[in-house]
PDB file of C-alpha atoms in Angstrom:
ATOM      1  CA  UNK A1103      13.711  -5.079  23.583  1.00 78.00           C
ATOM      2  CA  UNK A1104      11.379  -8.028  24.112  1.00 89.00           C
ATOM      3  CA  UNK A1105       8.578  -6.783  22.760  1.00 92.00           C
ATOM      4  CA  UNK A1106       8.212  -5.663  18.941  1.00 90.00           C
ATOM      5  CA  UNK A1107       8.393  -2.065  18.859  1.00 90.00           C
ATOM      6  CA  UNK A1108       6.623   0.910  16.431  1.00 89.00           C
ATOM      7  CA  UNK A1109       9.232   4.014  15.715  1.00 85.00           C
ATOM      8  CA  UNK A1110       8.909   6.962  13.567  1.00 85.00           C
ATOM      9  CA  UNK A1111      11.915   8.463  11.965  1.00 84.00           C
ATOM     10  CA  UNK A1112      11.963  11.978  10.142  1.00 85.00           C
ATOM     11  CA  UNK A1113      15.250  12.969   8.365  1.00 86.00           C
ATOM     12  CA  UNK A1114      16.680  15.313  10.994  1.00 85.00           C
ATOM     13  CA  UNK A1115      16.783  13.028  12.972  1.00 82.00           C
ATOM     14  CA  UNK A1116      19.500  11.333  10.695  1.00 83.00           C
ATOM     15  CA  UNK A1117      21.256  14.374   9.906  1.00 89.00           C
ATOM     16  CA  UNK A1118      19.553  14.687   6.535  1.00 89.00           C
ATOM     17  CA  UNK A1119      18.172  17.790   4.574  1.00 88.00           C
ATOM     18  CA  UNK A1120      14.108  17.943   4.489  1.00 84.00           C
ATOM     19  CA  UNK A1121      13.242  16.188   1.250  1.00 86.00           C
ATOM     20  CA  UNK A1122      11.600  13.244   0.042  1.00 88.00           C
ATOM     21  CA  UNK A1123      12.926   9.625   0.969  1.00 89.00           C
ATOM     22  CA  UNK A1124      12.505   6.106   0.617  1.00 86.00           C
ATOM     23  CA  UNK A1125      13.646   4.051   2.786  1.00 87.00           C
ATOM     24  CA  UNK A1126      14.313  -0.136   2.797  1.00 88.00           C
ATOM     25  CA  UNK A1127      15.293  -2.503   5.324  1.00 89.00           C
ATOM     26  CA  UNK A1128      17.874  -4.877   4.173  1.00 90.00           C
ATOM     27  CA  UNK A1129      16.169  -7.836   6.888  1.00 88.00           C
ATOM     28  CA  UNK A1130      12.852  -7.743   6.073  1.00 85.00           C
ATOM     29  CA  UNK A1131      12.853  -6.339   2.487  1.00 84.00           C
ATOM     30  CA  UNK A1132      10.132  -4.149   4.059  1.00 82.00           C
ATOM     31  CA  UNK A1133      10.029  -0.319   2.354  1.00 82.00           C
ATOM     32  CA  UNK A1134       8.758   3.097   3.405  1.00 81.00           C
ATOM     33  CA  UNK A1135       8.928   6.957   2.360  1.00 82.00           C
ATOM     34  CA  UNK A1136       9.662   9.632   4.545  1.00 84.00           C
ATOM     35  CA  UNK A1137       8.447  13.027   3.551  1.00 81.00           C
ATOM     36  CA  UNK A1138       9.405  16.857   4.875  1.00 70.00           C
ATOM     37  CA  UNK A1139       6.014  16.768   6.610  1.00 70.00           C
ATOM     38  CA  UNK A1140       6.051  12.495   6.986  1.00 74.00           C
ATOM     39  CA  UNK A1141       7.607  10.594   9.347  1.00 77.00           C
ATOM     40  CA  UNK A1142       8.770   6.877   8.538  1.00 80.00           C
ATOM     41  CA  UNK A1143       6.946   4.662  10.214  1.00 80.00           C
ATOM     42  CA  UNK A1144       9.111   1.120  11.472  1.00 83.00           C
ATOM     43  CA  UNK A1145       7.891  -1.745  12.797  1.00 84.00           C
ATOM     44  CA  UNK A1146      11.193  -3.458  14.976  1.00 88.00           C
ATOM     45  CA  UNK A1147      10.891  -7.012  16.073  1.00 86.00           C
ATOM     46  CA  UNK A1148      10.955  -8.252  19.222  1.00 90.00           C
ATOM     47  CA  UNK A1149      14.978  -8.503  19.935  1.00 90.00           C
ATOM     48  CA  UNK A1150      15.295  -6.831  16.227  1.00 87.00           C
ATOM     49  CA  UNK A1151      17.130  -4.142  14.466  1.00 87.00           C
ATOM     50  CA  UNK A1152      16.653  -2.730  10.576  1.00 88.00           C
ATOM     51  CA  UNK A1153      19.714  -1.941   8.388  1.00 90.00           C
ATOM     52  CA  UNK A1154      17.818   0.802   6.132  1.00 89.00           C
ATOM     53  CA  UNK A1155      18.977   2.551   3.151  1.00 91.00           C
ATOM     54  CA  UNK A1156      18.413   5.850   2.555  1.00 90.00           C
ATOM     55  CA  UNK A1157      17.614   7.101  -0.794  1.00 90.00           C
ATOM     56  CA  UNK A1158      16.564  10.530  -2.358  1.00 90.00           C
ATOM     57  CA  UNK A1159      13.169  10.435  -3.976  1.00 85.00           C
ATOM     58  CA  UNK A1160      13.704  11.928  -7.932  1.00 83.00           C
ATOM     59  CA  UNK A1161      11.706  11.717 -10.708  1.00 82.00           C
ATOM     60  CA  UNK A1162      14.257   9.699 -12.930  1.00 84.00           C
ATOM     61  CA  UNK A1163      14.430   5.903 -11.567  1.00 89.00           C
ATOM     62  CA  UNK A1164      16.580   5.613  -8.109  1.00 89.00           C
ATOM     63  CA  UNK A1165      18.301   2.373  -6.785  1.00 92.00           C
ATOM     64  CA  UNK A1166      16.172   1.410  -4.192  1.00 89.00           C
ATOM     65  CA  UNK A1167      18.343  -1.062  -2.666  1.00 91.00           C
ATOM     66  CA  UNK A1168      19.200  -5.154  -2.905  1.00 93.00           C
ATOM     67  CA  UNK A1169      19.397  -8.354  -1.121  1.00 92.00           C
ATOM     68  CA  UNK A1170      23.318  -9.278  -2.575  1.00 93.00           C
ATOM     69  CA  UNK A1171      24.862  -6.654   0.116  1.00 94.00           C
ATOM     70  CA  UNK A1172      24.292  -5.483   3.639  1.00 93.00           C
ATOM     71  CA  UNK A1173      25.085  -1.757   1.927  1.00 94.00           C
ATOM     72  CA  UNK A1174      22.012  -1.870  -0.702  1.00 92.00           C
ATOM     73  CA  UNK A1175      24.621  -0.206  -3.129  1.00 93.00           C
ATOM     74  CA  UNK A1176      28.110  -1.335  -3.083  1.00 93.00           C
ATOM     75  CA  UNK A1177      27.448  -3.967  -6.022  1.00 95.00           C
ATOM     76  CA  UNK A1178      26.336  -0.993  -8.004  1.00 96.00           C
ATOM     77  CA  UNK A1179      29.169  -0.091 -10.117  1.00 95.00           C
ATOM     78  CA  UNK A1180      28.094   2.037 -13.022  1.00 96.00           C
ATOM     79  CA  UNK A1181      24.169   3.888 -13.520  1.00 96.00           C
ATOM     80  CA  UNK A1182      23.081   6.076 -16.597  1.00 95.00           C
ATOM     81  CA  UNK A1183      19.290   6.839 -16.247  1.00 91.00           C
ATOM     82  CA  UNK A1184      17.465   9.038 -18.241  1.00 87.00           C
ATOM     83  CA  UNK A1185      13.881   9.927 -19.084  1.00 83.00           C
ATOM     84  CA  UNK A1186      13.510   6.669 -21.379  1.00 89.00           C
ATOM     85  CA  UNK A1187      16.301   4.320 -19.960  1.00 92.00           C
ATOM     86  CA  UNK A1188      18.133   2.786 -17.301  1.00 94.00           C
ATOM     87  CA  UNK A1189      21.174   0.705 -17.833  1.00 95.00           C
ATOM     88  CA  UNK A1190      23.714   0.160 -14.675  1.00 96.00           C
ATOM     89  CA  UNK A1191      25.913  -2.323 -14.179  1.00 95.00           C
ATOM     90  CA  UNK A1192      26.419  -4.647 -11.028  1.00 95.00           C
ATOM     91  CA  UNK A1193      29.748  -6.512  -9.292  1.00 94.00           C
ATOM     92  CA  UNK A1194      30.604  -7.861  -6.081  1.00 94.00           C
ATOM     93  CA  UNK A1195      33.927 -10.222  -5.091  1.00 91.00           C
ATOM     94  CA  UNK A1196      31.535 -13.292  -4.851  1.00 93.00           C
ATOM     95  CA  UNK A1197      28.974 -15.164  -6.817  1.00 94.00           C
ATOM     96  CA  UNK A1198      25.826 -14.129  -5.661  1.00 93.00           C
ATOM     97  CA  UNK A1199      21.884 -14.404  -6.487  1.00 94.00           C
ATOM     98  CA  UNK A1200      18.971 -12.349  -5.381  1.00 93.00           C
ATOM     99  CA  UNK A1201      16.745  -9.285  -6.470  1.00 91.00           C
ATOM    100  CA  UNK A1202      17.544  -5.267  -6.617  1.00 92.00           C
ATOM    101  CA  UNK A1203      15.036  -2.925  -6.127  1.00 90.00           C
ATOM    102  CA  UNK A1204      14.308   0.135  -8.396  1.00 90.00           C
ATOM    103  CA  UNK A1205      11.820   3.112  -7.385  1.00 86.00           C
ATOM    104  CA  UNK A1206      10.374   4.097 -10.960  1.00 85.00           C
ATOM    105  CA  UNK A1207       8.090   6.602 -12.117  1.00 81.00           C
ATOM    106  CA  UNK A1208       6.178   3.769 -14.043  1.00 79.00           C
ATOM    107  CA  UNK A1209       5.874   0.508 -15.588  1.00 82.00           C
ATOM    108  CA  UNK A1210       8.932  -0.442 -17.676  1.00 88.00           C
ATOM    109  CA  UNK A1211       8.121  -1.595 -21.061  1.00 89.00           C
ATOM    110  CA  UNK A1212      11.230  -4.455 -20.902  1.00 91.00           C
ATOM    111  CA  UNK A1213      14.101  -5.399 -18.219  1.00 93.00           C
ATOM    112  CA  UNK A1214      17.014  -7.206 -19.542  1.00 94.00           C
ATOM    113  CA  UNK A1215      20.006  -8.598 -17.692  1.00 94.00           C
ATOM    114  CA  UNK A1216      23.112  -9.252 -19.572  1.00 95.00           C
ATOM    115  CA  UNK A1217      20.915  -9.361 -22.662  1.00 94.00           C
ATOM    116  CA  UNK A1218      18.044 -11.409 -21.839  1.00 93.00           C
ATOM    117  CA  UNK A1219      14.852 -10.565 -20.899  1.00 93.00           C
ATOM    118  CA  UNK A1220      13.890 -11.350 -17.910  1.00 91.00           C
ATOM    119  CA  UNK A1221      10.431 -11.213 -15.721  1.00 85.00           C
ATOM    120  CA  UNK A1222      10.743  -8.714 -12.978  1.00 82.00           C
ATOM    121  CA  UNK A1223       8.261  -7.859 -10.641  1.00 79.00           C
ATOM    122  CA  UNK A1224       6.144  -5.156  -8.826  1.00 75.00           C
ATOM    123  CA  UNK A1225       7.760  -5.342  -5.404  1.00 66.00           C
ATOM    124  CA  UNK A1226       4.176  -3.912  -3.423  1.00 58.00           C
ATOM    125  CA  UNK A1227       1.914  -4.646  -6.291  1.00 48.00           C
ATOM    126  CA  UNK A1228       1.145  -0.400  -7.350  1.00 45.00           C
ATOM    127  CA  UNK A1229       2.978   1.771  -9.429  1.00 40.00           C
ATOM    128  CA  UNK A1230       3.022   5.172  -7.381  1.00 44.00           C
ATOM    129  CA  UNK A1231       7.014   5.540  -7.494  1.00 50.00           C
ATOM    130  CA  UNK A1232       6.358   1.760  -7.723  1.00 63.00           C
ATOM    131  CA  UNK A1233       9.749  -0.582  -6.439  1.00 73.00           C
ATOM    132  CA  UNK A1234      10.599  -3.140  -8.876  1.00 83.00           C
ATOM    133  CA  UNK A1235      12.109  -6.632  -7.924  1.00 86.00           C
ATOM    134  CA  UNK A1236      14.632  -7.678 -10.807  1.00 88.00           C
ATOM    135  CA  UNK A1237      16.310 -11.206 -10.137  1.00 88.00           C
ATOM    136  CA  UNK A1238      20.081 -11.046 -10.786  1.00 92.00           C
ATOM    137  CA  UNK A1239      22.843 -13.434 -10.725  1.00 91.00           C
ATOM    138  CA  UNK A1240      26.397 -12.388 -10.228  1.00 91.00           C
ATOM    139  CA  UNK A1241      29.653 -14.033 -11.032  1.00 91.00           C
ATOM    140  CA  UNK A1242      32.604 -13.248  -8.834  1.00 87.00           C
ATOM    141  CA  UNK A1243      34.558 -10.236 -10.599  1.00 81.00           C
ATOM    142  CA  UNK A1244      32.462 -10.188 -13.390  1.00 86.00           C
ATOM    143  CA  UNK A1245      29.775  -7.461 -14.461  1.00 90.00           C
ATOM    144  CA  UNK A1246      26.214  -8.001 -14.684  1.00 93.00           C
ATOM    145  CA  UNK A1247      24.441  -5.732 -17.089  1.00 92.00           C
ATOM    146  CA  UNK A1248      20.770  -4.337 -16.422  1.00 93.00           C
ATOM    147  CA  UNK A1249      19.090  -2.443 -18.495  1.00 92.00           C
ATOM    148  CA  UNK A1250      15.318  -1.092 -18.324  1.00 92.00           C
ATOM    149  CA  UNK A1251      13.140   0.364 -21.052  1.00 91.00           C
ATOM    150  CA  UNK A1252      11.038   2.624 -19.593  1.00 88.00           C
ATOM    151  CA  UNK A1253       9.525   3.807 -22.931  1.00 80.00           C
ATOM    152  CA  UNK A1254       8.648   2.676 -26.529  1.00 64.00           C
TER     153      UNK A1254
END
């Protein structure tokens, strides 16, 4: 289209059960929710498209989505999340460098990747199932280790 366009999407539409979603283009980095009564709201660009991922909504963390792969998931390769921690673990068949995105219930107390502490970021600047922006570097074939403290 050559104009920039304003669509709403609710999850039947996409063949998905009513429940609570979030939703991130992998273009733009721009995020939304979609609720059972909520539509998404997108905003296309002129001669655009968005790549979204889908995601439940849960009250333990969920993996939001990344900038390393067009998927938002494949690099994720092992995830143990629990009320006080997350640790997963990332890959891909190439170096890469850029940020995942976490939806989390709250603030993390510490982020580490492969054992360092590192400075991640609130991706929209609130904490209401808040996505955080943690930097990552990947080595081709080799694991990258993230953990978050999400307590004490």
């Amino acid at each position: 289209n050559n104009r920039p366009e304003t669509r709403t999407l609710a999850a039947p539409d996409v063949g998905l059960p009513p429940g609570e979603y979030r939703l991130r283009d992998f273009w733009s980095g721009a995020s939304a929710t979609m609720g059972a009564a909520q539509l998404a709201r997108l905003e296309i660009p002129a001669h655009g498209c968005q790549l979204l991922a889908v995601r439940p909504s849960a009250p333990l963390p969920v993996y939001a989505g990344s900038d390393l792969h067009f998927t938002q998931g494949r690099e994720v390769v092992a995830w143990q999340a629990d009320a006080d921690r997350l640790e997963f673990a990332l890959r891909l068949d190439r170096n890469a460098t850029g940020r995942v995105f976490l939806a989390l219930p709250g603030p993390p107390v510490r982020v580490e990747v492969d054992d360092q502490p590192v400075a991640a970021q609130m991706a929209d600047g609130q904490w209401a199932r808040q996505q955080l922006a943690i930097p990552v570097t990947l080595k081709a074939t080799l694991m990258c280790r993230v953990v978050v403290h999400l307590s004490g």
